[in-house]
Amino acid sequence: MIVVTTPTGTIGQQVLKNILDSEQPVRVIVRDPSRLPSQTRQRVEVVQGSHGDIDIVNEAFTGADSVFWVAPPNPHAVSISAVYSDFTRPACDAFRRHGVGRVVGVSALGRGVARNAGLVSASLAMDELIVSTGVSYRALTLPSFMDNILRQIEPIKNQGVFFSPVRADRKLPTCATRDIAAVAARLLLDPSWSGQDSVPVLGPEDLSGNDMAQIISEVLGKPVRFQQIPVEAYKARLTEHGMSAAMAQGMADMMAAKSEGLDNAEPRTPQSTTPTSFRQWCEEVLKPAILGQPAIN
Ligand SMILES: NC(=O)c1ccc[n+]([C@@H]2O[C@H](COP(=O)([O-])OP(=O)(O)OC[C@H]3O[C@@H](n4cnc5c(N)ncnc54)[C@H](OP(=O)(O)O)[C@@H]3O)[C@@H](O)[C@H]2O)c1
């Protein structure tokens, strides 16, 4: 039995799609089952509720061989640890109680090097909590997603610009969520691994904001530039859009750490290099989104 959390989320829905092609029994935890495609609802077992709820995870993890774990974003949280460790604590009890075989979790790059890195530090603390249960665990250690650029469709479309507090020339790995989902599905379907380890998913190359602007411009056939903004202005923008002070600070600390090279510490290897290039992602996801067409996923 494979249990999938956040089956309506960006990564979770692609993980689910990948494992539904197998013969394996699949259970999902979902707050609102009507948000799942009807074909999916017929194929999977549904536990309705939040995976932050002890009763729900006790029900869902009964007889589970593997679990796909995502701590959901919460822009209104009172603290960053509330989003990661506190949300994950009931699941950790249930991993132990039900003797769950393997857990594959969504995390971040930075193990051993992150200092005051906001959301990244909170995510790594969540990994430590999961590891402390003794369950076999693979933390998918991720750079910033290419898909984050979709939040800036308006400025890209209307002003030909996108923003980040990261230095314009800082080359960083970036990955497509489809590649994360492919790696997660492979691990969930493979019963042969055990122990606890990290699995970095680095995309095919390191790119700066300026490199990305160049590629976006070529794919869209119009000039788009990258604009670095001060961390304080970035934080103010997040709170203006309704984010809590604690989450905005966590985002700001994370971006400052990335600007200083947090995501460059993980050496690139053939195993951590994943196929979807930023150019391909722009052609298949960003451009259709800008033109208001369905993306190829
Ligand atoms: N963006 C990045 O660059 C980056 C980098 C590294 C790691 N990450 C991590 O990636 C994760 C986010 O993954 P994603 O982009 O796939 O998420 P997403 O698209 O934002 O989806 C969020 C999912 O969480 C569910 N959800 C929201 N609040 C919930 C709650 N209180 N209880 C139960 N379910 C809830 C949503 O379900 P509903 O349908 O019920 O709303 C949805 O399925 C985060 O843990 C983040 O730290 C992100």
mmCIF file of N, CA, C and O in Angstrom, residues 79-169:
data_model
loop_
_atom_site.group_PDB
_atom_site.id
_atom_site.type_symbol
_atom_site.label_atom_id
_atom_site.label_comp_id
_atom_site.label_asym_id
_atom_site.label_seq_id
_atom_site.Cartn_x
_atom_site.Cartn_y
_atom_site.Cartn_z
ATOM 1 N N SER A 79 4.605 30.445 13.109
ATOM 2 C CA SER A 79 6.055 30.184 13.165
ATOM 3 C C SER A 79 6.398 29.224 12.033
ATOM 4 O O SER A 79 5.523 28.490 11.550
ATOM 5 N N ILE A 80 7.685 29.218 11.640
ATOM 6 C CA ILE A 80 8.061 28.303 10.558
ATOM 7 C C ILE A 80 8.093 26.855 11.055
ATOM 8 O O ILE A 80 7.817 25.939 10.279
ATOM 9 N N SER A 81 8.365 26.654 12.345
ATOM 10 C CA SER A 81 8.368 25.264 12.826
ATOM 11 C C SER A 81 6.941 24.705 12.873
ATOM 12 O O SER A 81 6.753 23.484 12.781
ATOM 13 N N ALA A 82 5.933 25.583 12.978
ATOM 14 C CA ALA A 82 4.539 25.106 12.941
ATOM 15 C C ALA A 82 4.254 24.435 11.596
ATOM 16 O O ALA A 82 3.501 23.461 11.512
ATOM 17 N N VAL A 83 4.864 24.953 10.526
ATOM 18 C CA VAL A 83 4.578 24.452 9.172
ATOM 19 C C VAL A 83 5.244 23.096 8.922
ATOM 20 O O VAL A 83 4.688 22.258 8.218
ATOM 21 N N TYR A 84 6.435 22.918 9.491
ATOM 22 C CA TYR A 84 7.201 21.703 9.173
ATOM 23 C C TYR A 84 7.152 20.701 10.334
ATOM 24 O O TYR A 84 6.415 19.718 10.267
ATOM 25 N N SER A 85 7.898 20.951 11.403
ATOM 26 C CA SER A 85 7.996 19.942 12.471
ATOM 27 C C SER A 85 6.666 19.733 13.192
ATOM 28 O O SER A 85 6.257 18.590 13.412
ATOM 29 N N ASP A 86 5.981 20.827 13.565
ATOM 30 C CA ASP A 86 4.746 20.649 14.338
ATOM 31 C C ASP A 86 3.700 19.912 13.501
ATOM 32 O O ASP A 86 3.007 19.025 13.997
ATOM 33 N N PHE A 87 3.612 20.280 12.211
ATOM 34 C CA PHE A 87 2.636 19.619 11.333
ATOM 35 C C PHE A 87 2.963 18.124 11.193
ATOM 36 O O PHE A 87 2.054 17.287 11.076
ATOM 37 N N THR A 88 4.254 17.783 11.218
ATOM 38 C CA THR A 88 4.703 16.416 10.913
ATOM 39 C C THR A 88 4.708 15.506 12.148
ATOM 40 O O THR A 88 4.763 14.283 12.022
ATOM 41 N N ARG A 89 4.621 16.101 13.357
ATOM 42 C CA ARG A 89 4.746 15.315 14.595
ATOM 43 C C ARG A 89 3.698 14.192 14.693
ATOM 44 O O ARG A 89 4.069 13.044 14.985
ATOM 45 N N PRO A 90 2.399 14.461 14.424
ATOM 46 C CA PRO A 90 1.429 13.350 14.496
ATOM 47 C C PRO A 90 1.783 12.222 13.524
ATOM 48 O O PRO A 90 1.669 11.043 13.873
ATOM 49 N N ALA A 91 2.251 12.573 12.333
ATOM 50 C CA ALA A 91 2.623 11.538 11.360
ATOM 51 C C ALA A 91 3.784 10.706 11.887
ATOM 52 O O ALA A 91 3.819 9.486 11.688
ATOM 53 N N CYS A 92 4.726 11.346 12.584
ATOM 54 C CA CYS A 92 5.876 10.602 13.124
ATOM 55 C C CYS A 92 5.409 9.559 14.138
ATOM 56 O O CYS A 92 5.892 8.424 14.136
ATOM 57 N N ASP A 93 4.447 9.951 14.980
ATOM 58 C CA ASP A 93 3.875 8.965 15.921
ATOM 59 C C ASP A 93 3.271 7.797 15.146
ATOM 60 O O ASP A 93 3.453 6.632 15.501
ATOM 61 N N ALA A 94 2.556 8.130 14.080
ATOM 62 C CA ALA A 94 1.851 7.087 13.314
ATOM 63 C C ALA A 94 2.830 6.231 12.489
ATOM 64 O O ALA A 94 2.577 5.047 12.288
ATOM 65 N N PHE A 95 3.954 6.815 12.025
ATOM 66 C CA PHE A 95 4.963 5.988 11.313
ATOM 67 C C PHE A 95 5.420 4.870 12.245
ATOM 68 O O PHE A 95 5.540 3.713 11.857
ATOM 69 N N ARG A 96 5.693 5.255 13.521
ATOM 70 C CA ARG A 96 6.164 4.278 14.521
ATOM 71 C C ARG A 96 5.079 3.263 14.837
ATOM 72 O O ARG A 96 5.303 2.071 14.764
ATOM 73 N N ARG A 97 3.888 3.791 15.185
ATOM 74 C CA ARG A 97 2.810 2.918 15.661
ATOM 75 C C ARG A 97 2.433 1.864 14.627
ATOM 76 O O ARG A 97 2.143 0.724 14.957
ATOM 77 N N HIS A 98 2.448 2.247 13.345
ATOM 78 C CA HIS A 98 1.982 1.316 12.302
ATOM 79 C C HIS A 98 3.135 0.625 11.586
ATOM 80 O O HIS A 98 2.900 -0.088 10.609
ATOM 81 N N GLY A 99 4.365 0.874 12.064
ATOM 82 C CA GLY A 99 5.510 0.206 11.440
ATOM 83 C C GLY A 99 5.594 0.472 9.946
ATOM 84 O O GLY A 99 5.853 -0.452 9.156
ATOM 85 N N VAL A 100 5.394 1.730 9.567
ATOM 86 C CA VAL A 100 5.451 2.086 8.134
ATOM 87 C C VAL A 100 6.828 1.708 7.580
ATOM 88 O O VAL A 100 7.856 1.931 8.231
ATOM 89 N N GLY A 101 6.851 1.134 6.386
ATOM 90 C CA GLY A 101 8.092 0.616 5.813
ATOM 91 C C GLY A 101 9.058 1.714 5.387
ATOM 92 O O GLY A 101 10.212 1.755 5.823
ATOM 93 N N ARG A 102 8.583 2.608 4.525
ATOM 94 C CA ARG A 102 9.475 3.623 3.938
ATOM 95 C C ARG A 102 8.719 4.944 3.770
ATOM 96 O O ARG A 102 7.531 4.923 3.395
ATOM 97 N N VAL A 103 9.431 6.046 3.989
ATOM 98 C CA VAL A 103 8.845 7.378 3.792
ATOM 99 C C VAL A 103 9.723 8.150 2.814
ATOM 100 O O VAL A 103 10.954 8.141 2.933
ATOM 101 N N VAL A 104 9.085 8.795 1.838
ATOM 102 C CA VAL A 104 9.782 9.681 0.901
ATOM 103 C C VAL A 104 9.232 11.082 1.159
ATOM 104 O O VAL A 104 8.026 11.305 1.020
ATOM 105 N N GLY A 105 10.101 12.005 1.586
ATOM 106 C CA GLY A 105 9.615 13.326 1.987
ATOM 107 C C GLY A 105 10.187 14.445 1.127
ATOM 108 O O GLY A 105 11.308 14.345 0.621
ATOM 109 N N VAL A 106 9.406 15.510 0.995
ATOM 110 C CA VAL A 106 9.850 16.699 0.245
ATOM 111 C C VAL A 106 10.601 17.615 1.202
ATOM 112 O O VAL A 106 10.047 18.054 2.211
ATOM 113 N N SER A 107 11.880 17.887 0.893
ATOM 114 C CA SER A 107 12.698 18.733 1.755
ATOM 115 C C SER A 107 13.539 19.696 0.901
ATOM 116 O O SER A 107 13.148 20.014 -0.230
ATOM 117 N N ALA A 108 14.649 20.133 1.459
ATOM 118 C CA ALA A 108 15.413 21.200 0.793
ATOM 119 C C ALA A 108 16.906 20.901 0.856
ATOM 120 O O ALA A 108 17.381 20.212 1.774
ATOM 121 N N LEU A 109 17.665 21.464 -0.094
ATOM 122 C CA LEU A 109 19.125 21.396 -0.054
ATOM 123 C C LEU A 109 19.636 22.183 1.146
ATOM 124 O O LEU A 109 18.988 23.155 1.554
ATOM 125 N N GLY A 110 20.786 21.782 1.687
ATOM 126 C CA GLY A 110 21.392 22.597 2.747
ATOM 127 C C GLY A 110 21.828 21.829 3.970
ATOM 128 O O GLY A 110 22.377 22.422 4.902
ATOM 129 N N ARG A 111 21.609 20.486 3.975
ATOM 130 C CA ARG A 111 21.998 19.709 5.152
ATOM 131 C C ARG A 111 23.478 19.924 5.462
ATOM 132 O O ARG A 111 24.330 19.833 4.572
ATOM 133 N N GLY A 112 23.759 20.266 6.715
ATOM 134 C CA GLY A 112 25.152 20.439 7.140
ATOM 135 C C GLY A 112 25.724 21.820 6.850
ATOM 136 O O GLY A 112 26.780 22.161 7.366
ATOM 137 N N VAL A 113 25.057 22.617 6.017
ATOM 138 C CA VAL A 113 25.602 23.946 5.690
ATOM 139 C C VAL A 113 24.635 25.085 6.026
ATOM 140 O O VAL A 113 25.052 26.226 6.181
ATOM 141 N N ALA A 114 23.325 24.775 6.140
ATOM 142 C CA ALA A 114 22.337 25.847 6.369
ATOM 143 C C ALA A 114 22.490 26.436 7.774
ATOM 144 O O ALA A 114 22.564 25.702 8.752
ATOM 145 N N ARG A 115 22.597 27.761 7.839
ATOM 146 C CA ARG A 115 22.612 28.479 9.123
ATOM 147 C C ARG A 115 21.580 29.587 9.006
ATOM 148 O O ARG A 115 21.673 30.412 8.111
ATOM 149 N N ASN A 116 20.609 29.600 9.913
ATOM 150 C CA ASN A 116 19.574 30.636 9.867
ATOM 151 C C ASN A 116 18.996 30.794 8.457
ATOM 152 O O ASN A 116 18.873 31.894 7.951
ATOM 153 N N ALA A 117 18.651 29.665 7.829
ATOM 154 C CA ALA A 117 18.170 29.695 6.438
ATOM 155 C C ALA A 117 16.647 29.587 6.359
ATOM 156 O O ALA A 117 16.099 29.074 5.385
ATOM 157 N N GLY A 118 15.962 30.081 7.390
ATOM 158 C CA GLY A 118 14.508 30.222 7.343
ATOM 159 C C GLY A 118 13.795 28.915 7.034
ATOM 160 O O GLY A 118 13.985 27.912 7.734
ATOM 161 N N LEU A 119 12.983 28.911 5.971
ATOM 162 C CA LEU A 119 12.187 27.734 5.634
ATOM 163 C C LEU A 119 13.050 26.502 5.395
ATOM 164 O O LEU A 119 12.633 25.379 5.673
ATOM 165 N N VAL A 120 14.256 26.704 4.868
ATOM 166 C CA VAL A 120 15.153 25.562 4.633
ATOM 167 C C VAL A 120 15.540 24.936 5.973
ATOM 168 O O VAL A 120 15.460 23.719 6.154
ATOM 169 N N SER A 121 15.926 25.765 6.943
ATOM 170 C CA SER A 121 16.306 25.227 8.262
ATOM 171 C C SER A 121 15.122 24.488 8.895
ATOM 172 O O SER A 121 15.302 23.417 9.498
ATOM 173 N N ALA A 122 13.911 25.034 8.729
ATOM 174 C CA ALA A 122 12.718 24.396 9.310
ATOM 175 C C ALA A 122 12.443 23.057 8.628
ATOM 176 O O ALA A 122 12.015 22.088 9.265
ATOM 177 N N SER A 123 12.689 23.000 7.334
ATOM 178 C CA SER A 123 12.477 21.774 6.570
ATOM 179 C C SER A 123 13.483 20.689 6.980
ATOM 180 O O SER A 123 13.136 19.509 7.116
ATOM 181 N N LEU A 124 14.732 21.113 7.219
ATOM 182 C CA LEU A 124 15.764 20.158 7.639
ATOM 183 C C LEU A 124 15.484 19.652 9.055
ATOM 184 O O LEU A 124 15.744 18.487 9.370
ATOM 185 N N ALA A 125 14.905 20.515 9.901
ATOM 186 C CA ALA A 125 14.513 20.086 11.256
ATOM 187 C C ALA A 125 13.394 19.042 11.164
ATOM 188 O O ALA A 125 13.360 18.074 11.939
ATOM 189 N N MET A 126 12.493 19.216 10.198
ATOM 190 C CA MET A 126 11.431 18.205 9.970
ATOM 191 C C MET A 126 12.060 16.860 9.596
ATOM 192 O O MET A 126 11.650 15.808 10.100
ATOM 193 N N ASP A 127 13.078 16.894 8.729
ATOM 194 C CA ASP A 127 13.756 15.638 8.343
ATOM 195 C C ASP A 127 14.327 14.940 9.573
ATOM 196 O O ASP A 127 14.225 13.716 9.712
ATOM 197 N N GLU A 128 14.940 15.748 10.461
ATOM 198 C CA GLU A 128 15.551 15.146 11.661
ATOM 199 C C GLU A 128 14.483 14.478 12.533
ATOM 200 O O GLU A 128 14.713 13.406 13.090
ATOM 201 N N LEU A 129 13.327 15.126 12.614
ATOM 202 C CA LEU A 129 12.221 14.550 13.389
ATOM 203 C C LEU A 129 11.793 13.211 12.779
ATOM 204 O O LEU A 129 11.599 12.221 13.492
ATOM 205 N N ILE A 130 11.681 13.157 11.467
ATOM 206 C CA ILE A 130 11.277 11.908 10.789
ATOM 207 C C ILE A 130 12.349 10.841 11.009
ATOM 208 O O ILE A 130 12.040 9.695 11.350
ATOM 209 N N VAL A 131 13.611 11.234 10.848
ATOM 210 C CA VAL A 131 14.731 10.294 11.046
ATOM 211 C C VAL A 131 14.702 9.728 12.470
ATOM 212 O O VAL A 131 14.964 8.542 12.695
ATOM 213 N N SER A 132 14.333 10.569 13.457
ATOM 214 C CA SER A 132 14.349 10.132 14.864
ATOM 215 C C SER A 132 13.341 9.012 15.142
ATOM 216 O O SER A 132 13.448 8.326 16.157
ATOM 217 N N THR A 133 12.373 8.814 14.247
ATOM 218 C CA THR A 133 11.406 7.723 14.450
ATOM 219 C C THR A 133 12.010 6.375 14.083
ATOM 220 O O THR A 133 11.439 5.330 14.395
ATOM 221 N N GLY A 134 13.134 6.395 13.346
ATOM 222 C CA GLY A 134 13.759 5.142 12.916
ATOM 223 C C GLY A 134 13.205 4.606 11.608
ATOM 224 O O GLY A 134 13.696 3.608 11.086
ATOM 225 N N VAL A 135 12.188 5.260 11.040
ATOM 226 C CA VAL A 135 11.612 4.789 9.770
ATOM 227 C C VAL A 135 12.646 4.929 8.644
ATOM 228 O O VAL A 135 13.496 5.826 8.686
ATOM 229 N N SER A 136 12.605 4.037 7.656
ATOM 230 C CA SER A 136 13.472 4.199 6.489
ATOM 231 C C SER A 136 12.999 5.435 5.735
ATOM 232 O O SER A 136 11.801 5.572 5.443
ATOM 233 N N TYR A 137 13.941 6.325 5.424
ATOM 234 C CA TYR A 137 13.542 7.648 4.922
ATOM 235 C C TYR A 137 14.445 8.106 3.794
ATOM 236 O O TYR A 137 15.676 7.941 3.863
ATOM 237 N N ARG A 138 13.867 8.673 2.766
ATOM 238 C CA ARG A 138 14.606 9.395 1.733
ATOM 239 C C ARG A 138 14.068 10.820 1.700
ATOM 240 O O ARG A 138 12.892 11.024 1.348
ATOM 241 N N ALA A 139 14.915 11.780 2.105
ATOM 242 C CA ALA A 139 14.539 13.199 2.000
ATOM 243 C C ALA A 139 14.919 13.659 0.596
ATOM 244 O O ALA A 139 16.089 13.573 0.221
ATOM 245 N N LEU A 140 13.934 14.096 -0.171
ATOM 246 C CA LEU A 140 14.241 14.679 -1.481
ATOM 247 C C LEU A 140 14.748 16.086 -1.203
ATOM 248 O O LEU A 140 13.995 16.944 -0.721
ATOM 249 N N THR A 141 16.044 16.312 -1.421
ATOM 250 C CA THR A 141 16.630 17.607 -1.065
ATOM 251 C C THR A 141 16.675 18.464 -2.320
ATOM 252 O O THR A 141 17.366 18.144 -3.293
ATOM 253 N N LEU A 142 15.866 19.543 -2.263
ATOM 254 C CA LEU A 142 15.503 20.248 -3.498
ATOM 255 C C LEU A 142 15.993 21.693 -3.507
ATOM 256 O O LEU A 142 15.948 22.376 -2.476
ATOM 257 N N PRO A 143 16.385 22.168 -4.696
ATOM 258 C CA PRO A 143 16.623 23.602 -4.873
ATOM 259 C C PRO A 143 15.270 24.295 -5.103
ATOM 260 O O PRO A 143 14.217 23.642 -5.012
ATOM 261 N N SER A 144 15.270 25.588 -5.421
ATOM 262 C CA SER A 144 14.016 26.279 -5.773
ATOM 263 C C SER A 144 13.460 25.668 -7.054
ATOM 264 O O SER A 144 14.205 25.310 -7.962
ATOM 265 N N PHE A 145 12.123 25.567 -7.116
ATOM 266 C CA PHE A 145 11.476 24.925 -8.265
ATOM 267 C C PHE A 145 11.378 25.902 -9.441
ATOM 268 O O PHE A 145 11.075 27.093 -9.251
ATOM 269 N N MET A 146 11.546 25.387 -10.657
ATOM 270 C CA MET A 146 11.265 26.201 -11.851
ATOM 271 C C MET A 146 9.828 26.731 -11.773
ATOM 272 O O MET A 146 9.546 27.869 -12.132
ATOM 273 N N ASP A 147 8.932 25.877 -11.278
ATOM 274 C CA ASP A 147 7.500 26.209 -11.236
ATOM 275 C C ASP A 147 7.203 27.453 -10.396
ATOM 276 O O ASP A 147 6.127 28.045 -10.542
ATOM 277 N N ASN A 148 8.150 27.881 -9.526
ATOM 278 C CA ASN A 148 7.918 29.104 -8.736
ATOM 279 C C ASN A 148 7.718 30.319 -9.646
ATOM 280 O O ASN A 148 7.040 31.279 -9.275
ATOM 281 N N ILE A 149 8.324 30.275 -10.841
ATOM 282 C CA ILE A 149 8.229 31.425 -11.767
ATOM 283 C C ILE A 149 6.769 31.668 -12.192
ATOM 284 O O ILE A 149 6.406 32.784 -12.570
ATOM 285 N N LEU A 150 5.922 30.623 -12.074
ATOM 286 C CA LEU A 150 4.508 30.799 -12.459
ATOM 287 C C LEU A 150 3.816 31.847 -11.582
ATOM 288 O O LEU A 150 2.805 32.407 -11.975
ATOM 289 N N ARG A 151 4.385 32.095 -10.373
ATOM 290 C CA ARG A 151 3.790 33.131 -9.493
ATOM 291 C C ARG A 151 4.043 34.525 -10.047
ATOM 292 O O ARG A 151 3.522 35.497 -9.534
ATOM 293 N N GLN A 152 4.907 34.636 -11.090
ATOM 294 C CA GLN A 152 5.267 35.957 -11.609
ATOM 295 C C GLN A 152 4.809 36.132 -13.058
ATOM 296 O O GLN A 152 5.417 36.880 -13.822
ATOM 297 N N ILE A 153 3.744 35.431 -13.395
ATOM 298 C CA ILE A 153 3.224 35.550 -14.766
ATOM 299 C C ILE A 153 2.824 36.998 -15.079
ATOM 300 O O ILE A 153 3.111 37.498 -16.164
ATOM 301 N N GLU A 154 2.178 37.654 -14.120
ATOM 302 C CA GLU A 154 1.695 39.024 -14.383
ATOM 303 C C GLU A 154 2.836 39.977 -14.742
ATOM 304 O O GLU A 154 2.795 40.609 -15.795
ATOM 305 N N PRO A 155 3.896 40.101 -13.866
ATOM 306 C CA PRO A 155 4.984 41.005 -14.261
ATOM 307 C C PRO A 155 5.722 40.563 -15.525
ATOM 308 O O PRO A 155 6.170 41.411 -16.306
ATOM 309 N N ILE A 156 5.839 39.250 -15.744
ATOM 310 C CA ILE A 156 6.529 38.788 -16.961
ATOM 311 C C ILE A 156 5.717 39.225 -18.182
ATOM 312 O O ILE A 156 6.256 39.770 -19.151
ATOM 313 N N LYS A 157 4.415 39.034 -18.098
ATOM 314 C CA LYS A 157 3.528 39.327 -19.230
ATOM 315 C C LYS A 157 3.408 40.838 -19.470
ATOM 316 O O LYS A 157 3.532 41.305 -20.592
ATOM 317 N N ASN A 158 3.200 41.582 -18.370
ATOM 318 C CA ASN A 158 2.830 42.995 -18.533
ATOM 319 C C ASN A 158 4.003 43.958 -18.457
ATOM 320 O O ASN A 158 3.943 45.035 -19.041
ATOM 321 N N GLN A 159 5.080 43.572 -17.714
ATOM 322 C CA GLN A 159 6.207 44.508 -17.590
ATOM 323 C C GLN A 159 7.510 43.935 -18.129
ATOM 324 O O GLN A 159 8.541 44.601 -18.101
ATOM 325 N N GLY A 160 7.502 42.670 -18.566
ATOM 326 C CA GLY A 160 8.719 42.058 -19.093
ATOM 327 C C GLY A 160 9.815 41.943 -18.038
ATOM 328 O O GLY A 160 10.995 42.138 -18.331
ATOM 329 N N VAL A 161 9.430 41.600 -16.798
ATOM 330 C CA VAL A 161 10.419 41.514 -15.718
ATOM 331 C C VAL A 161 9.971 40.472 -14.691
ATOM 332 O O VAL A 161 8.768 40.221 -14.545
ATOM 333 N N PHE A 162 10.943 39.814 -14.030
ATOM 334 C CA PHE A 162 10.619 39.019 -12.844
ATOM 335 C C PHE A 162 11.661 39.308 -11.768
ATOM 336 O O PHE A 162 12.760 39.784 -12.070
ATOM 337 N N PHE A 163 11.282 39.059 -10.510
ATOM 338 C CA PHE A 163 12.045 39.554 -9.358
ATOM 339 C C PHE A 163 12.493 38.426 -8.433
ATOM 340 O O PHE A 163 11.797 37.418 -8.302
ATOM 341 N N SER A 164 13.603 38.674 -7.763
ATOM 342 C CA SER A 164 14.042 37.773 -6.679
ATOM 343 C C SER A 164 15.107 38.516 -5.873
ATOM 344 O O SER A 164 15.815 39.369 -6.418
ATOM 345 N N PRO A 165 15.236 38.182 -4.582
ATOM 346 C CA PRO A 165 16.317 38.805 -3.803
ATOM 347 C C PRO A 165 17.682 38.154 -4.050
ATOM 348 O O PRO A 165 18.680 38.617 -3.502
ATOM 349 N N VAL A 166 17.715 37.076 -4.836
ATOM 350 C CA VAL A 166 18.995 36.391 -5.110
ATOM 351 C C VAL A 166 19.791 37.214 -6.122
ATOM 352 O O VAL A 166 19.226 37.761 -7.082
ATOM 353 N N ARG A 167 21.131 37.290 -5.902
ATOM 354 C CA ARG A 167 22.013 38.032 -6.810
ATOM 355 C C ARG A 167 21.804 37.608 -8.261
ATOM 356 O O ARG A 167 21.671 36.414 -8.542
ATOM 357 N N ALA A 168 21.825 38.574 -9.171
ATOM 358 C CA ALA A 168 21.487 38.308 -10.586
ATOM 359 C C ALA A 168 22.456 37.340 -11.248
ATOM 360 O O ALA A 168 22.101 36.656 -12.200
ATOM 361 N N ASP A 169 23.710 37.283 -10.732
ATOM 362 C CA ASP A 169 24.711 36.424 -11.374
ATOM 363 C C ASP A 169 24.960 35.131 -10.600
ATOM 364 O O ASP A 169 25.868 34.378 -10.937
#
